[in-house]
Amino acid sequence: MTIDVTTPAGPGAVAPVSGGRRILAPDLARGAMLLLIALANAAGVFLASVPGVDPTPHGLERLWNVLLVLFVHARALPLFAMMVGYGLVQFARHQDEAGRPPRTVRTLLLRRNAWLFLFGLAHGLLLYSGDVLGAYGLIGIVFTLVLLRRGDRVHRLAPAYLVLAAAFVLVLGALVVRGLAGGTGDPVGVPTGDFPSVTETSYLASLAARAAEWPATVLTMLPMILWIWIGAWAARRRLLDEPAAHHRLLRRAALVGLTVAVLGGLPMGLLAGGFLHVDADTAGYVKLLYESAGLFGGIGYAALFGLLALRVSAWPAGSRRHLPITALAALGRRSLSGYLVQSVAWLVLASPFALALGDRLGSPLFVAAGCAVLVWLGTLVGAYLMHVRGRRGPAEVLLRRLAYGRR
């Protein structure tokens, strides 16, 4: 989610900084991230499974299963988390530059993250139990209290964690290769979990199911503090603020990150597409490998959008190519609103007690993909129109009023 960058506007007041001080790359990453989130969440809702892949694919569904695993599932969420960490550091830096004392900055962040947790509570219970806002709110509180103001010696541990993650991916890869070579058990399908709340036939029943699912979701997402920490480290280095100064590192991160994500997800993708058959033990390693490699996919995507921002900066002023970039950045600045709109859409479009398009229009997998793209495009257009009119997203306005006492 976007952390609003603010400067003082009188005693005890917080007012927004002018749009000219926005950094393009994080906004581009957040805007594009919402498309990945839409594809992942829509598939999970329409297919009632986690991750959202068709367990019995046919024809082109097999290929789409592969693409979802390689480029979307478990790849969008790390990018999401890293952008949260990046935003926390950006917020604190701009507050420091505006002359606010550290205690005031900490209070603002704690208040904002407490409200973000409550947003997540409402979102998770009323709309979508796969909510991430609740976990991000709790992690943001812990990060602000424990890590935000620590020195470089502590923050260097964040990239060091990547070394351990890479070693873990290599070990899992070796276990998968051994399983493929010597597996003797009966073949099993792609490992997925159930998503009961999206199959309930009434809204009240779905509320009860989400009340049980959401707390478990929050608990399982708390380890994402490591991903948020990596994003915070990148913000301390200004990797996306100043892509020209870090273009070599960004190129390597994009290449290595996306390569690891694709190679690590390939066995799971082939299994999901029905092109690979493994026994139960190997299937467990295959799933863990795909999930672990997803962290590197998030890094690769973040670096890719840093490079895109660098490329855009070289375009001539007034070029028509700026229009989609402007729209994407506008959505990134309103990412909280865009994220919540998606959940409303899934409830209306997919629920058995609403339109249930997955049952009415044929392949739920492709219906989910089509709905995801259309909903994302709708939020893209809406964000651009709000940008043109100088309006913030409604969810951002509400969060700012609650957390800072100002529009």
Tab-separated table of C-alpha atoms in Angstrom, residues 162 233 237 239 243-261 295-307 310:
chain	number	residue	atom	x	y	z
A	162	LEU	CA	18.671	-13.314	0.708
A	233	TRP	CA	16.679	-1.705	3.017
A	237	ARG	CA	19.707	2.768	-0.399
A	239	LEU	CA	17.342	2.053	-5.214
A	243	PRO	CA	17.403	4.301	-10.557
A	244	ALA	CA	20.027	6.004	-12.727
A	245	ALA	CA	22.565	5.696	-9.927
A	246	HIS	CA	21.768	2.009	-9.400
A	247	HIS	CA	20.910	0.822	-12.916
A	248	ARG	CA	23.538	-1.939	-12.930
A	249	LEU	CA	22.294	-3.372	-9.646
A	250	LEU	CA	18.691	-3.088	-10.830
A	251	ARG	CA	19.489	-4.921	-14.072
A	252	ARG	CA	21.173	-7.753	-12.198
A	253	ALA	CA	18.345	-7.919	-9.663
A	254	ALA	CA	15.716	-8.062	-12.421
A	255	LEU	CA	17.572	-10.752	-14.365
A	256	VAL	CA	18.559	-12.928	-11.421
A	257	GLY	CA	15.318	-12.461	-9.488
A	258	LEU	CA	12.977	-13.338	-12.337
A	259	THR	CA	15.212	-16.207	-13.490
A	260	VAL	CA	15.201	-17.777	-10.020
A	261	ALA	CA	11.431	-17.291	-9.759
A	295	LEU	CA	10.592	-13.854	-3.029
A	296	PHE	CA	13.138	-13.462	-5.814
A	297	GLY	CA	10.314	-12.883	-8.283
A	298	GLY	CA	9.119	-9.955	-6.174
A	299	ILE	CA	12.644	-8.524	-6.179
A	300	GLY	CA	12.870	-8.988	-9.937
A	301	TYR	CA	9.581	-7.194	-10.540
A	302	ALA	CA	10.558	-4.277	-8.278
A	303	ALA	CA	13.865	-3.886	-10.112
A	304	LEU	CA	12.103	-4.114	-13.463
A	305	PHE	CA	9.884	-1.157	-12.614
A	306	GLY	CA	12.880	0.804	-11.427
A	307	LEU	CA	14.407	0.290	-14.869
A	310	LEU	CA	14.601	5.204	-15.735
